Tab-separated table of C-alpha atoms in Angstrom:
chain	number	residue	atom	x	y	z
A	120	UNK	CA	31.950	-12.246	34.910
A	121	UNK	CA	31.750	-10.446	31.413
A	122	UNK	CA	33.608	-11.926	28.295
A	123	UNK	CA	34.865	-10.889	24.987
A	124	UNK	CA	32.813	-11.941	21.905
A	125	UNK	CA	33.651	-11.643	18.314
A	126	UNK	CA	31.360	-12.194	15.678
A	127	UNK	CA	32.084	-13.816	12.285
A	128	UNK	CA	28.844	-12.737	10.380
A	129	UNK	CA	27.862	-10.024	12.649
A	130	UNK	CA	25.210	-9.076	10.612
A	131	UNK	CA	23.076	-12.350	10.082
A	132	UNK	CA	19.485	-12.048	10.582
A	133	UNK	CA	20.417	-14.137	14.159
A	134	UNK	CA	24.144	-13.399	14.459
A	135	UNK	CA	23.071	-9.704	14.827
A	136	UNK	CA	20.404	-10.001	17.624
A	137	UNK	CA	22.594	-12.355	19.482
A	138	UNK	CA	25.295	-9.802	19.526
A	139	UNK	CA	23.245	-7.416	20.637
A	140	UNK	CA	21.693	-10.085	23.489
A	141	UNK	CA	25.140	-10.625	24.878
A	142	UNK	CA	26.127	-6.913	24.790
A	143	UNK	CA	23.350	-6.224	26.408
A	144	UNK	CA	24.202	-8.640	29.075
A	145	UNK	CA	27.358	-6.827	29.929
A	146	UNK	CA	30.031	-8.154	27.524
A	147	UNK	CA	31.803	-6.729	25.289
A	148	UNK	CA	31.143	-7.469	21.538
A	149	UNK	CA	32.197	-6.903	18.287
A	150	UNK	CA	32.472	-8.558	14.574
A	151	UNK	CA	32.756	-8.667	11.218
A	152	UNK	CA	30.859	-8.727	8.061
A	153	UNK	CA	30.770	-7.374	4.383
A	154	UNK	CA	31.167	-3.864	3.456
A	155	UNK	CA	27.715	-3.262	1.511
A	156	UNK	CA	25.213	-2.320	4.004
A	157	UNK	CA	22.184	-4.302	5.833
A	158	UNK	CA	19.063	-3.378	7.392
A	159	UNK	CA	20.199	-5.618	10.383
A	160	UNK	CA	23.647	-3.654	10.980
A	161	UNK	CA	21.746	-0.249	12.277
A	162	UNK	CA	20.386	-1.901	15.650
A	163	UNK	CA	23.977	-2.619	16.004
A	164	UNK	CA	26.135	0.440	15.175
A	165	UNK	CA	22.951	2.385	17.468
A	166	UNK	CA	24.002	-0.130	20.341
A	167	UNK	CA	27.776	0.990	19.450
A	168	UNK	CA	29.122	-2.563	18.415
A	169	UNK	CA	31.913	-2.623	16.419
A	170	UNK	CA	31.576	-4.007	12.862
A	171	UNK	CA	35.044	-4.356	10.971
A	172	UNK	CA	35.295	-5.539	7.723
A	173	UNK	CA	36.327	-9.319	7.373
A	174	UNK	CA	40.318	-9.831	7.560
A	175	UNK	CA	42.452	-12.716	9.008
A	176	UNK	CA	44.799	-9.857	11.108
A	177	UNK	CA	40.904	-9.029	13.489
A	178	UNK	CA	41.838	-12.727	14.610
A	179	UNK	CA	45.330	-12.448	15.681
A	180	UNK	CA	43.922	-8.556	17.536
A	181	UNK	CA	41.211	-10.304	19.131
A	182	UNK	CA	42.763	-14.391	19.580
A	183	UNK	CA	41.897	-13.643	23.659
A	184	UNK	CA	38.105	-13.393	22.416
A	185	UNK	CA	35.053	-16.184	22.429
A	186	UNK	CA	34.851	-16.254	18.683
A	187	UNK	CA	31.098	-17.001	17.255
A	188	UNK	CA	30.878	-18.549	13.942
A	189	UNK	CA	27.836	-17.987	11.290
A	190	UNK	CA	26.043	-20.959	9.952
A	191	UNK	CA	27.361	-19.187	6.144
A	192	UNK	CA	30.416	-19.892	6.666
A	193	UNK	CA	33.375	-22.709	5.556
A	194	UNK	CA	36.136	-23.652	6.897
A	195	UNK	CA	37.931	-21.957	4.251
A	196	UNK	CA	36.228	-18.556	5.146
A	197	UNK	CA	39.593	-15.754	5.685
A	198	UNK	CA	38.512	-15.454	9.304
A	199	UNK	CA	37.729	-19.187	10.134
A	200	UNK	CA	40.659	-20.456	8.640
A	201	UNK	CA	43.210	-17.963	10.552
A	202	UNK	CA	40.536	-19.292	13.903
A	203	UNK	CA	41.154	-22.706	12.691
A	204	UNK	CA	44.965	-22.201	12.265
A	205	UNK	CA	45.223	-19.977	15.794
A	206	UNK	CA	43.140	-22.775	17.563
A	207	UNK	CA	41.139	-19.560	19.600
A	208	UNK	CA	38.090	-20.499	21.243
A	209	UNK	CA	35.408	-20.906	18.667
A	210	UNK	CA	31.446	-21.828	19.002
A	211	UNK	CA	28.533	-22.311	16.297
A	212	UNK	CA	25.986	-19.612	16.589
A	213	UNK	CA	23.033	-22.705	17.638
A	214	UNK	CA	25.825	-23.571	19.963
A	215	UNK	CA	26.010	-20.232	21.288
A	216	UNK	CA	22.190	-19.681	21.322
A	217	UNK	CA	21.840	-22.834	23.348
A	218	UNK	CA	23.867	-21.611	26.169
A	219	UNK	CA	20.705	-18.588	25.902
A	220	UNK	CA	18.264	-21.069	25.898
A	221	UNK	CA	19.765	-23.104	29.046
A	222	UNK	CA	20.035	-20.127	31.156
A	223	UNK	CA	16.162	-19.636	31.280
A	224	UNK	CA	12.873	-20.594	31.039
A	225	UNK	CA	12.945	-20.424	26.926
A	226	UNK	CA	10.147	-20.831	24.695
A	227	UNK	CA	11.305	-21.420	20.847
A	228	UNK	CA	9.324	-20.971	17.972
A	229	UNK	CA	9.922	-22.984	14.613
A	230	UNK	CA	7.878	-23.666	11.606
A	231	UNK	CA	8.634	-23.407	7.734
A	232	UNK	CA	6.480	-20.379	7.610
A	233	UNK	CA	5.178	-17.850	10.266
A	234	UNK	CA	8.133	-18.393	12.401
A	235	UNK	CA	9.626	-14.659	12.511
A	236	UNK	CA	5.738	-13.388	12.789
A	237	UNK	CA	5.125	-15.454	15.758
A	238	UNK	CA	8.224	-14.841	17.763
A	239	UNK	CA	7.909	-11.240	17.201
A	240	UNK	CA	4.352	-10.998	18.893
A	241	UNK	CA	5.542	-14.014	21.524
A	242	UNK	CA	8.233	-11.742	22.689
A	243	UNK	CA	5.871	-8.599	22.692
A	244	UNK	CA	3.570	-10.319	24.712
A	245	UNK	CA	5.825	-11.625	27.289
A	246	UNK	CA	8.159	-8.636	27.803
A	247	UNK	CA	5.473	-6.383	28.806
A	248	UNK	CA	4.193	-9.440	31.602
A	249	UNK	CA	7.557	-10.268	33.098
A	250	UNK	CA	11.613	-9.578	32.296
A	251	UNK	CA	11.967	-11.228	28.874
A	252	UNK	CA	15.402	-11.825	26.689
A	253	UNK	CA	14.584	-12.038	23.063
A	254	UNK	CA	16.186	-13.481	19.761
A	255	UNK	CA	14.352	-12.514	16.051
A	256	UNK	CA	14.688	-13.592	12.635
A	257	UNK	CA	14.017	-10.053	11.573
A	258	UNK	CA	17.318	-8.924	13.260
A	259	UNK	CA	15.923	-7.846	16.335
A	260	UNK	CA	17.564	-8.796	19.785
A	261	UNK	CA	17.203	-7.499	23.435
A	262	UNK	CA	19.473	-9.140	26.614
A	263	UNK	CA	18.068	-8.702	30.123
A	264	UNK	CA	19.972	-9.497	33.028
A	265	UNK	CA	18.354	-12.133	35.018
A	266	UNK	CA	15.462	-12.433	32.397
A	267	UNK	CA	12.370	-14.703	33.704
A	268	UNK	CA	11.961	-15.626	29.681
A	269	UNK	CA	13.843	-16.418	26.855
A	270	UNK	CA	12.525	-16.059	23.222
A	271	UNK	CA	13.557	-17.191	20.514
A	272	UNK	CA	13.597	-17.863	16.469
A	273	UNK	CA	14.550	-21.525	16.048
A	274	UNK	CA	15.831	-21.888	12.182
A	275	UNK	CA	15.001	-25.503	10.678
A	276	UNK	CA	17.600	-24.827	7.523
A	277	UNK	CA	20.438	-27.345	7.357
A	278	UNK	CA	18.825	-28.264	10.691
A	279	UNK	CA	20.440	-25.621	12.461
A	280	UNK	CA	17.555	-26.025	15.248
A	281	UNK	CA	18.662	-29.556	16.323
A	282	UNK	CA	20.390	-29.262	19.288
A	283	UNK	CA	17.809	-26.901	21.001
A	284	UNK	CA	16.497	-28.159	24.090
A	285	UNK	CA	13.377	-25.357	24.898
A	286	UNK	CA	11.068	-25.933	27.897
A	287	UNK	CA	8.123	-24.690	25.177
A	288	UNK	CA	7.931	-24.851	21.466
A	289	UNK	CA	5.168	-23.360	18.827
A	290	UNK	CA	5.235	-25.286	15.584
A	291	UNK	CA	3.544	-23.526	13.285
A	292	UNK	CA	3.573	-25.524	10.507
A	293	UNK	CA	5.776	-28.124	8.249
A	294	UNK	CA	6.489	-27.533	4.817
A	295	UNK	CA	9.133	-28.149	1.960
A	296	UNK	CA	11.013	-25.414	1.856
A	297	UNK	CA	14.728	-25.179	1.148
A	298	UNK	CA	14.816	-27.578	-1.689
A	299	UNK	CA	18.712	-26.917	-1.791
A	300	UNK	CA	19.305	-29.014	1.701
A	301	UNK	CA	15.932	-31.138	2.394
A	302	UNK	CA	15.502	-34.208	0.280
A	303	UNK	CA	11.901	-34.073	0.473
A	304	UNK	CA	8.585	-33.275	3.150
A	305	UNK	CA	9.576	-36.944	4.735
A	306	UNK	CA	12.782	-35.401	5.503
A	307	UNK	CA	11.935	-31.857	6.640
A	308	UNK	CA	9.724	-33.836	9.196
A	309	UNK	CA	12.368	-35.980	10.340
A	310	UNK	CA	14.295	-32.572	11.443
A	311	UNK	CA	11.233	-31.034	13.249
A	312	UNK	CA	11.082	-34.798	14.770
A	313	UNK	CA	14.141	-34.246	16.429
A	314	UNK	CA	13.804	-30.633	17.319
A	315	UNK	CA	10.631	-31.618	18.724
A	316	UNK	CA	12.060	-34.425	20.952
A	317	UNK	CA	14.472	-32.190	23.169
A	318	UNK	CA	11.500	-29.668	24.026
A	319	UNK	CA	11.227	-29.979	27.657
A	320	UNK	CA	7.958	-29.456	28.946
A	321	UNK	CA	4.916	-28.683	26.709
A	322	UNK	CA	4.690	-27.979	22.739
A	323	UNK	CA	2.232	-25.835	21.019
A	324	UNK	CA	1.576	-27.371	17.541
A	325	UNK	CA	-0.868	-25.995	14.398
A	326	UNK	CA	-3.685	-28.686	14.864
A	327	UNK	CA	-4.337	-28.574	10.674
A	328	UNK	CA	-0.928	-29.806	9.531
A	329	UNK	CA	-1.226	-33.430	9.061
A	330	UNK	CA	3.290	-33.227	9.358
A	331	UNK	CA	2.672	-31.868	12.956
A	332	UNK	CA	0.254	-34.342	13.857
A	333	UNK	CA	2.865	-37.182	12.775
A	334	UNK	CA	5.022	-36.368	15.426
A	335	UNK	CA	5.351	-38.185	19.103
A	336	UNK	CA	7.325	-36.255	20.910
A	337	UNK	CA	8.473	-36.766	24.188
A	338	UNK	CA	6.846	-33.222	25.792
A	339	UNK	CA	3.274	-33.051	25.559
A	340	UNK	CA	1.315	-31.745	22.398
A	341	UNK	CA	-1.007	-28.667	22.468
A	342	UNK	CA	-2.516	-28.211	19.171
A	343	UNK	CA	-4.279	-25.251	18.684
A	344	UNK	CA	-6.449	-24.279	15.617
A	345	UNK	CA	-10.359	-23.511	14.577
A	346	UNK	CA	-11.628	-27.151	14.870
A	347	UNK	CA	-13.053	-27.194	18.314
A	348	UNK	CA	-13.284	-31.086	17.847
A	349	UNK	CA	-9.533	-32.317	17.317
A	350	UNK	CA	-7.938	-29.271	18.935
A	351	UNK	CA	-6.947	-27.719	22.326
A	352	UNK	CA	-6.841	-24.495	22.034
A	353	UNK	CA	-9.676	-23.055	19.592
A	354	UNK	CA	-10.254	-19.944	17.928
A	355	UNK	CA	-14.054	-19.245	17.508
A	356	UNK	CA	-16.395	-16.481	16.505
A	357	UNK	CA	-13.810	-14.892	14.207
A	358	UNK	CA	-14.829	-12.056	13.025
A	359	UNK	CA	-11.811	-9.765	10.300
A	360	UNK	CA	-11.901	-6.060	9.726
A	361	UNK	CA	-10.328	-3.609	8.211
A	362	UNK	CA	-8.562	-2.637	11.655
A	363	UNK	CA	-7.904	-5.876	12.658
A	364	UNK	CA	-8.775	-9.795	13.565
A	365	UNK	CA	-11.007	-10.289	16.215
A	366	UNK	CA	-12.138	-14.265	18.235
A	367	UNK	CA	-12.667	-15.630	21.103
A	368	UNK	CA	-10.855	-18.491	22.782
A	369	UNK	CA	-12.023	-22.029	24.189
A	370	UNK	CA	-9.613	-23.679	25.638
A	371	UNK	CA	-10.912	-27.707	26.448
A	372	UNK	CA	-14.386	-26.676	26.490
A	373	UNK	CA	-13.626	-23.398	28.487
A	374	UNK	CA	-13.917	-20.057	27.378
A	375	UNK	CA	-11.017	-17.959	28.059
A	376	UNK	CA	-12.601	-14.707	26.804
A	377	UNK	CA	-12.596	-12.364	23.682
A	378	UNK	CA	-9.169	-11.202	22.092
A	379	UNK	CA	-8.124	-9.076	19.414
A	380	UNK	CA	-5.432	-8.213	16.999
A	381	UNK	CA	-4.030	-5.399	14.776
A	382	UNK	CA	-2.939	-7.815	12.144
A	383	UNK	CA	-4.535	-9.241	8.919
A	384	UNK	CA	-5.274	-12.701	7.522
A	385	UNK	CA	-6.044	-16.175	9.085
A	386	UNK	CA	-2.422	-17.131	9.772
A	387	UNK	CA	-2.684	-13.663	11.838
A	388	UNK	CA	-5.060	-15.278	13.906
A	389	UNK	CA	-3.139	-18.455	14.023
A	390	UNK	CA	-0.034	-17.059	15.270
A	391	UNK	CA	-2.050	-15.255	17.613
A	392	UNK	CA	-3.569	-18.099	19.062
A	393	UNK	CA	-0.089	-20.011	19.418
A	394	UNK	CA	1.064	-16.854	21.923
A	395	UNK	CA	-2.175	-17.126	24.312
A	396	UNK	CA	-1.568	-21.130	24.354
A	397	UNK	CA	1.920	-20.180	25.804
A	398	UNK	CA	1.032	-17.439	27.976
A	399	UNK	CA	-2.001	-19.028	29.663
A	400	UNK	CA	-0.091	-22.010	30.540
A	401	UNK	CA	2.782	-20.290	31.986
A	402	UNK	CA	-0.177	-18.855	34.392
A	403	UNK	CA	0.254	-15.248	32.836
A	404	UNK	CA	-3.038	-13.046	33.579
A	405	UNK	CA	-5.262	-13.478	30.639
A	406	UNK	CA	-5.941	-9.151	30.531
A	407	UNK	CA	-2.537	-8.640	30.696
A	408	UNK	CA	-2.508	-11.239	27.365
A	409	UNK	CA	-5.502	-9.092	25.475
A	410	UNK	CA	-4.201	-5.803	26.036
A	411	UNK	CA	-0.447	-6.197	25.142
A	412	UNK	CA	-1.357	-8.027	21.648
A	413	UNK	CA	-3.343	-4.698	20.669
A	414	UNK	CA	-0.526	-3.312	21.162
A	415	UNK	CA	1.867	-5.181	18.809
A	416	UNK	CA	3.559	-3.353	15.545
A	417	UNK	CA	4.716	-5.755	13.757
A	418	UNK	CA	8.291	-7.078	12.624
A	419	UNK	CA	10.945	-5.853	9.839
A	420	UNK	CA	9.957	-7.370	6.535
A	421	UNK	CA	6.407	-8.653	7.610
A	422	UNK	CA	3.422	-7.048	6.143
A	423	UNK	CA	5.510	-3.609	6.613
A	424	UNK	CA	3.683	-0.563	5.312
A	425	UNK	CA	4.177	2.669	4.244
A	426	UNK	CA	1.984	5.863	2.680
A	427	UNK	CA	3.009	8.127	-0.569
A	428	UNK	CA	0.417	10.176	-1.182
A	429	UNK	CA	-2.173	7.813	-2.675
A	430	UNK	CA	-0.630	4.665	-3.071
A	431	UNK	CA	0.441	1.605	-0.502
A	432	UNK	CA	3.682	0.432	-0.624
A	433	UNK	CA	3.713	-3.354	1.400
A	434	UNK	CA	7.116	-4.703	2.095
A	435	UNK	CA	6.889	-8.674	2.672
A	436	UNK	CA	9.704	-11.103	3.150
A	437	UNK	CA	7.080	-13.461	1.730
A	438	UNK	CA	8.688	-16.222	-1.095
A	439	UNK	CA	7.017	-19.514	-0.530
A	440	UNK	CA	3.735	-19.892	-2.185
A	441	UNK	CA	2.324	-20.497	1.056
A	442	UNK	CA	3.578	-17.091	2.244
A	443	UNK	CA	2.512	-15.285	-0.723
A	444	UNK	CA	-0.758	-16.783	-0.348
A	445	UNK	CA	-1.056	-15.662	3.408
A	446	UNK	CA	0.433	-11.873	2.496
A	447	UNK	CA	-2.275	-11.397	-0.138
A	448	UNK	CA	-5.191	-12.786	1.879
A	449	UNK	CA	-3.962	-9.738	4.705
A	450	UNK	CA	-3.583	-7.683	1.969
A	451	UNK	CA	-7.046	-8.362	1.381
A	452	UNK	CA	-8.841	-8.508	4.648
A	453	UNK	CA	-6.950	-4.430	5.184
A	454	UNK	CA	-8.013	-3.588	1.917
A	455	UNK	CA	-10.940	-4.387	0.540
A	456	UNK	CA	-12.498	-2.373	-1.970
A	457	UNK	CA	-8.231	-1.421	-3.707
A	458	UNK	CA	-6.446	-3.013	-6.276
A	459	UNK	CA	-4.047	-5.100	-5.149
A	460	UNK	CA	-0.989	-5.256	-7.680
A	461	UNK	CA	1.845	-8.386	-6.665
A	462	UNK	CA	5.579	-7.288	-7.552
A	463	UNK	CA	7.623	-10.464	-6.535
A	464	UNK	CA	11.023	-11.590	-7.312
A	465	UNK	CA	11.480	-15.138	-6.946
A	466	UNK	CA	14.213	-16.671	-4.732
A	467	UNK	CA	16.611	-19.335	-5.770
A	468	UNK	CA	16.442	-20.955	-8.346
A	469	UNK	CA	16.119	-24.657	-6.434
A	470	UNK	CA	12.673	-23.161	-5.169
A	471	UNK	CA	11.306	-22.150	-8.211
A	472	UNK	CA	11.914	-25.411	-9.957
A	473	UNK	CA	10.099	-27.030	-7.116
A	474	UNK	CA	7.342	-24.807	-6.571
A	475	UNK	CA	7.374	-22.854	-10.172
A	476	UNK	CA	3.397	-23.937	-10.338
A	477	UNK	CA	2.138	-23.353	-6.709
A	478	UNK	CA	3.942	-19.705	-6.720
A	479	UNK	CA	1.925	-18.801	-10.371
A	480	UNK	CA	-1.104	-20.016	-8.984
A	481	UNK	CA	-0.265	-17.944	-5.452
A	482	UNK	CA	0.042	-14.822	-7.445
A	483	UNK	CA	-2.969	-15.320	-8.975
A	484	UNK	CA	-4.642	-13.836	-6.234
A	485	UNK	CA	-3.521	-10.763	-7.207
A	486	UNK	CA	-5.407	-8.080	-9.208
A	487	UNK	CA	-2.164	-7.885	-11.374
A	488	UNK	CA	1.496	-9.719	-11.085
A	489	UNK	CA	5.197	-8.563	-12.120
A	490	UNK	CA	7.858	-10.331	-11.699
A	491	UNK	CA	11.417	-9.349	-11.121
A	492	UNK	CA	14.523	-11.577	-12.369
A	493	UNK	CA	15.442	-14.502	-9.940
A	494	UNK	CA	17.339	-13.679	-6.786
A	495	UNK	CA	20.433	-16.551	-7.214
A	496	UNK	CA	22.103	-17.717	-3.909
A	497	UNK	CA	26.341	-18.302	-3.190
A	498	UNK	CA	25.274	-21.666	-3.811
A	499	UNK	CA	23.120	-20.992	-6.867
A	500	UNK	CA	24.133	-18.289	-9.065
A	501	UNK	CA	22.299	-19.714	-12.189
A	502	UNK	CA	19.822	-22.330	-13.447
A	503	UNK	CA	17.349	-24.244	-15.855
A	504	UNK	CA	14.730	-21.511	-15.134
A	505	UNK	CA	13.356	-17.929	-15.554
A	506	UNK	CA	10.769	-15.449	-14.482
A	507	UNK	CA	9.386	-15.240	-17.288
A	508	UNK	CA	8.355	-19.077	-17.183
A	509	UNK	CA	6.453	-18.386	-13.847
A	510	UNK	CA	4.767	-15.358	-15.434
A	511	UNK	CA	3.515	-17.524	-18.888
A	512	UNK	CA	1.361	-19.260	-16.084
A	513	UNK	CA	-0.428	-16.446	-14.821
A	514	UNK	CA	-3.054	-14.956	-16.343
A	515	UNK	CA	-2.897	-11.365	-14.613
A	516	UNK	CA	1.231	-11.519	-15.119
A	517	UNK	CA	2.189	-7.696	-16.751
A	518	UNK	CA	5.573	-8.205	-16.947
A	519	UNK	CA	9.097	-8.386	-15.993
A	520	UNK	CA	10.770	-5.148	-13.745
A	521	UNK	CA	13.830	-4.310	-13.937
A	522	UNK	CA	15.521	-1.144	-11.424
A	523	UNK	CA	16.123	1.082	-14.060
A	524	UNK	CA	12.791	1.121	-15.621
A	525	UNK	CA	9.811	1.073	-13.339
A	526	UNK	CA	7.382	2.363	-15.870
A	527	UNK	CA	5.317	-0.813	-15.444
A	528	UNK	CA	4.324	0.245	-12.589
A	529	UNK	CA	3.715	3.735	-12.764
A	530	UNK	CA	0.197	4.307	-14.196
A	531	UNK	CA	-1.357	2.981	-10.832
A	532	UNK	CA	-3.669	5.137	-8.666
A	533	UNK	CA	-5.399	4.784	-5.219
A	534	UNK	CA	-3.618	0.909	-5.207
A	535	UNK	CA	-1.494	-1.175	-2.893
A	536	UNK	CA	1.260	-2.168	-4.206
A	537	UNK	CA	2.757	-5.463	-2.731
A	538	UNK	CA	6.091	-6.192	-2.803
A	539	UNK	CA	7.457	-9.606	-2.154
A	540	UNK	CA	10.891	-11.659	-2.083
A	541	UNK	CA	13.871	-12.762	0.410
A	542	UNK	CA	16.604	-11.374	-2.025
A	543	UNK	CA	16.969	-8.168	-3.022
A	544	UNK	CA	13.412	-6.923	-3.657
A	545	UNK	CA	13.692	-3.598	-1.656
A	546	UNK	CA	16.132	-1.960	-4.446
A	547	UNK	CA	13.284	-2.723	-7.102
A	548	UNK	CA	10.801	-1.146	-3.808
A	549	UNK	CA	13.500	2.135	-3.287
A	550	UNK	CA	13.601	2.442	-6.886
A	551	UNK	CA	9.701	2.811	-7.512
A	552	UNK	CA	9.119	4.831	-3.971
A	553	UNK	CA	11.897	7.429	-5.615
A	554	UNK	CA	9.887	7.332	-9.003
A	555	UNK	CA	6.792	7.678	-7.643
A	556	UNK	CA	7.700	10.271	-5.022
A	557	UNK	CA	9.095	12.786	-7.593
A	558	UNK	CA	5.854	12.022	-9.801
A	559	UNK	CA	3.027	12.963	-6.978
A	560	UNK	CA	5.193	15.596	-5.797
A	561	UNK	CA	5.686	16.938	-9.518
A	562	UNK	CA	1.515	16.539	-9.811
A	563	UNK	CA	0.929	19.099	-6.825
């Protein structure tokens, strides 16, 4: 029987592939959102959802609906509050992403970083094997009726991830991240704890991160890694190229054969690794495994690229030091013998007091660093720090951007150019793609 869903926050990074799961499905969905527009809003005007603009009258014209509420917003929201007031049938989104999970054999992935990197290729990987339902952090959502899998991004922020119950789990890692909610690492742990403890059957856990290896869940732990002595699952003979990551897998002393990537750095292989684990212990055929992860593309936001005329423009959602670290080293690893010049904007202001040291010394591994002004937050709109501070620590910083003036940039030739943030990097990205475009173009 197909139902009615209306989406407060249509276009969250997992309100909008949720929609698009449960229209897929058969139902009939729609929403609501702000006017300014979103790169996660075009998979769902091309799947011909409805997205109105926020108003407490869609509520009353749609009360007969199964209303589904973004984490973002209050009680006091114009849309919740006339739900509230109506008393229509409301759900969280986890609550609604749970009755996904419940319906299948689900596999979630969670981690501080890597998360949206590793569900991408999970759900690659598994679609192409058997019929596979899918849920990304990078807005990207798929529904298939009677679906053998379930995939999913599982969000640790304000421990929205705590009333999963998975049959699998990859952890990718534990880290102290959102500084604005978590108290501390102790506490970040404590969430994954819990998260951990309603996975059903088997989770696959980073065998390096001494956080993981704290926890006792219930399920049992396969860690997976490159020490063939305290983990499972073990990358070995890894060999990185300019086309790719390449290693073979032991699995408990036996070899499961020689696999390959089209994707850069050692969390590449990582994340790689945590997608066999899964696969070969849901019995999948292990050729079916190699040959669908050379075919993988990539997610929105991750490592994206794109060519004008001599320079490389990388788009990366990175903003944890850890993240920029693991962008540059792929960066790298593609590009060898360029220049690789870091343009990041910092994000929230909470973070960058935390981490203001460990995201200068990230950077560092740049050929050359700007900065752009601090992306703020509806929580944090200003605070006790600046760019600037983060670029007095770094010796290769050469200055602040702004979107009006891009000449900073412009004298570079034959470089990549790396853009990084979780704000609003890509105007500063548009800005210097339109600059540069006119320039070469101008040149011929």
């Amino acid at each position: 029987m197909t139902k009615t869903y209306y989406f407060i926050g249509i276009k969250g990074t997992g309100m909008g592939p949720l929609a698009q799961i449960l229209h897929d499905q058969g139902n009939t969905v729609l929403g609501s959102d702000i006017d300014s527009y979103t790169y996660t809003q075009a998979p769902l005007e091309a799947a011909g959802i409805k997205i109105l603009p926020f108003s407490a009258d869609n509520v009353d014209r749609y009360a007969d609906a199964i209303f589904v509420r973004g984490n973002a917003f209050n009680d006091d929201h114009v849309e919740v509050q006339r739900a509230l007031t109506l008393g229509v049938k409301m759900m969280s989104y986890p609550d609604a992403v749970q009755e996904q999970i419940a319906q299948t054999t689900s596999i979630a992935v969670a981690g501080a970083h890597g998360k949206t990197s590793t569900t991408g290729l999970l759900a690659h990987v598994v679609k192409n094997i058997a019929p596979t339902s899918y849920l990304i952090g990078d807005g990207t959502g798929r529904g298939v009726p009677n679906s053998q899998f379930f995939v999913v991004e599982a969000d640790e922020y304000r421990r929205h991830f705590k009333d999963y119950a998975p049959d699998y789990a990859i952890l990718t890692n534990i880290d102290f991240d959102h500084p604005d909610y978590y108290e501390d690492i102790n506490d970040v742990t404590r969430a994954f704890s819990d998260f951990a403890n309603h996975v059903k059957k088997a989770i696959f856990a980073w065998g390096d991160d001494p956080h993981l290896r704290l926890l006792q869940p219930k399920a049992d732990v396969h860690y997976y890694g490159t020490n063939s002595e305290q983990d499972d699952f073990v990358a070995t003979n890894i060999r990185k190229s300019t086309q790719g990551s390449h290693f073979d897998v032991v699995f408990r002393g036996q070899s499961l054969g020689e696999f390959s990537v089209p994707l850069f750095g050692q969390h590449s292989i990582l994340n790689a690794l945590s997608v066999i684990a899964v696969a070969y212990m849901e019995k999948m055929d292990l050729s079916l495994i190699k040959s669908f992860l050379m075919t993988y593309q990539g997610v929105k936001r991750r490592f994206s690229e794109k060519q004008i005329a001599d320079i490389t423009v990388i788009d990366d959602y990175a903003h944890h030091p850890t993240e920029i670290d693991a962008t540059l080293d792929a960066a790298r690893q593609k590009y060898p013998n360029k220049q690789i010049i870091a343009i990041f904007q910092p994000h929230t202001y909470s973070r960058v007091i935390a981490y203001k040291d460990e995201i200068a010394k990230s950077l560092e591994a740049a050929d050359k660093v700007y900065l752009a002004n601090i992306f703020g937050s509806a929580r944090e709109k200003q605070g006790a720090v600046t760019s600037a501070e983060i670029g007095a620590e770094i010796s290769k910083f050469g200055g602040i951007i702004e979107e009006d003036n891009m000449s900073l940039l412009m004298p570079y030739e034959n470089a990549v150019m790396v853009f990084m943030g979780a704000g609003d990097i890509e105007k500063y990205e548009f800005a210097y793609e339109k600059l540069l475009g006119q320039l070469r173009t101008d040149l011929q």
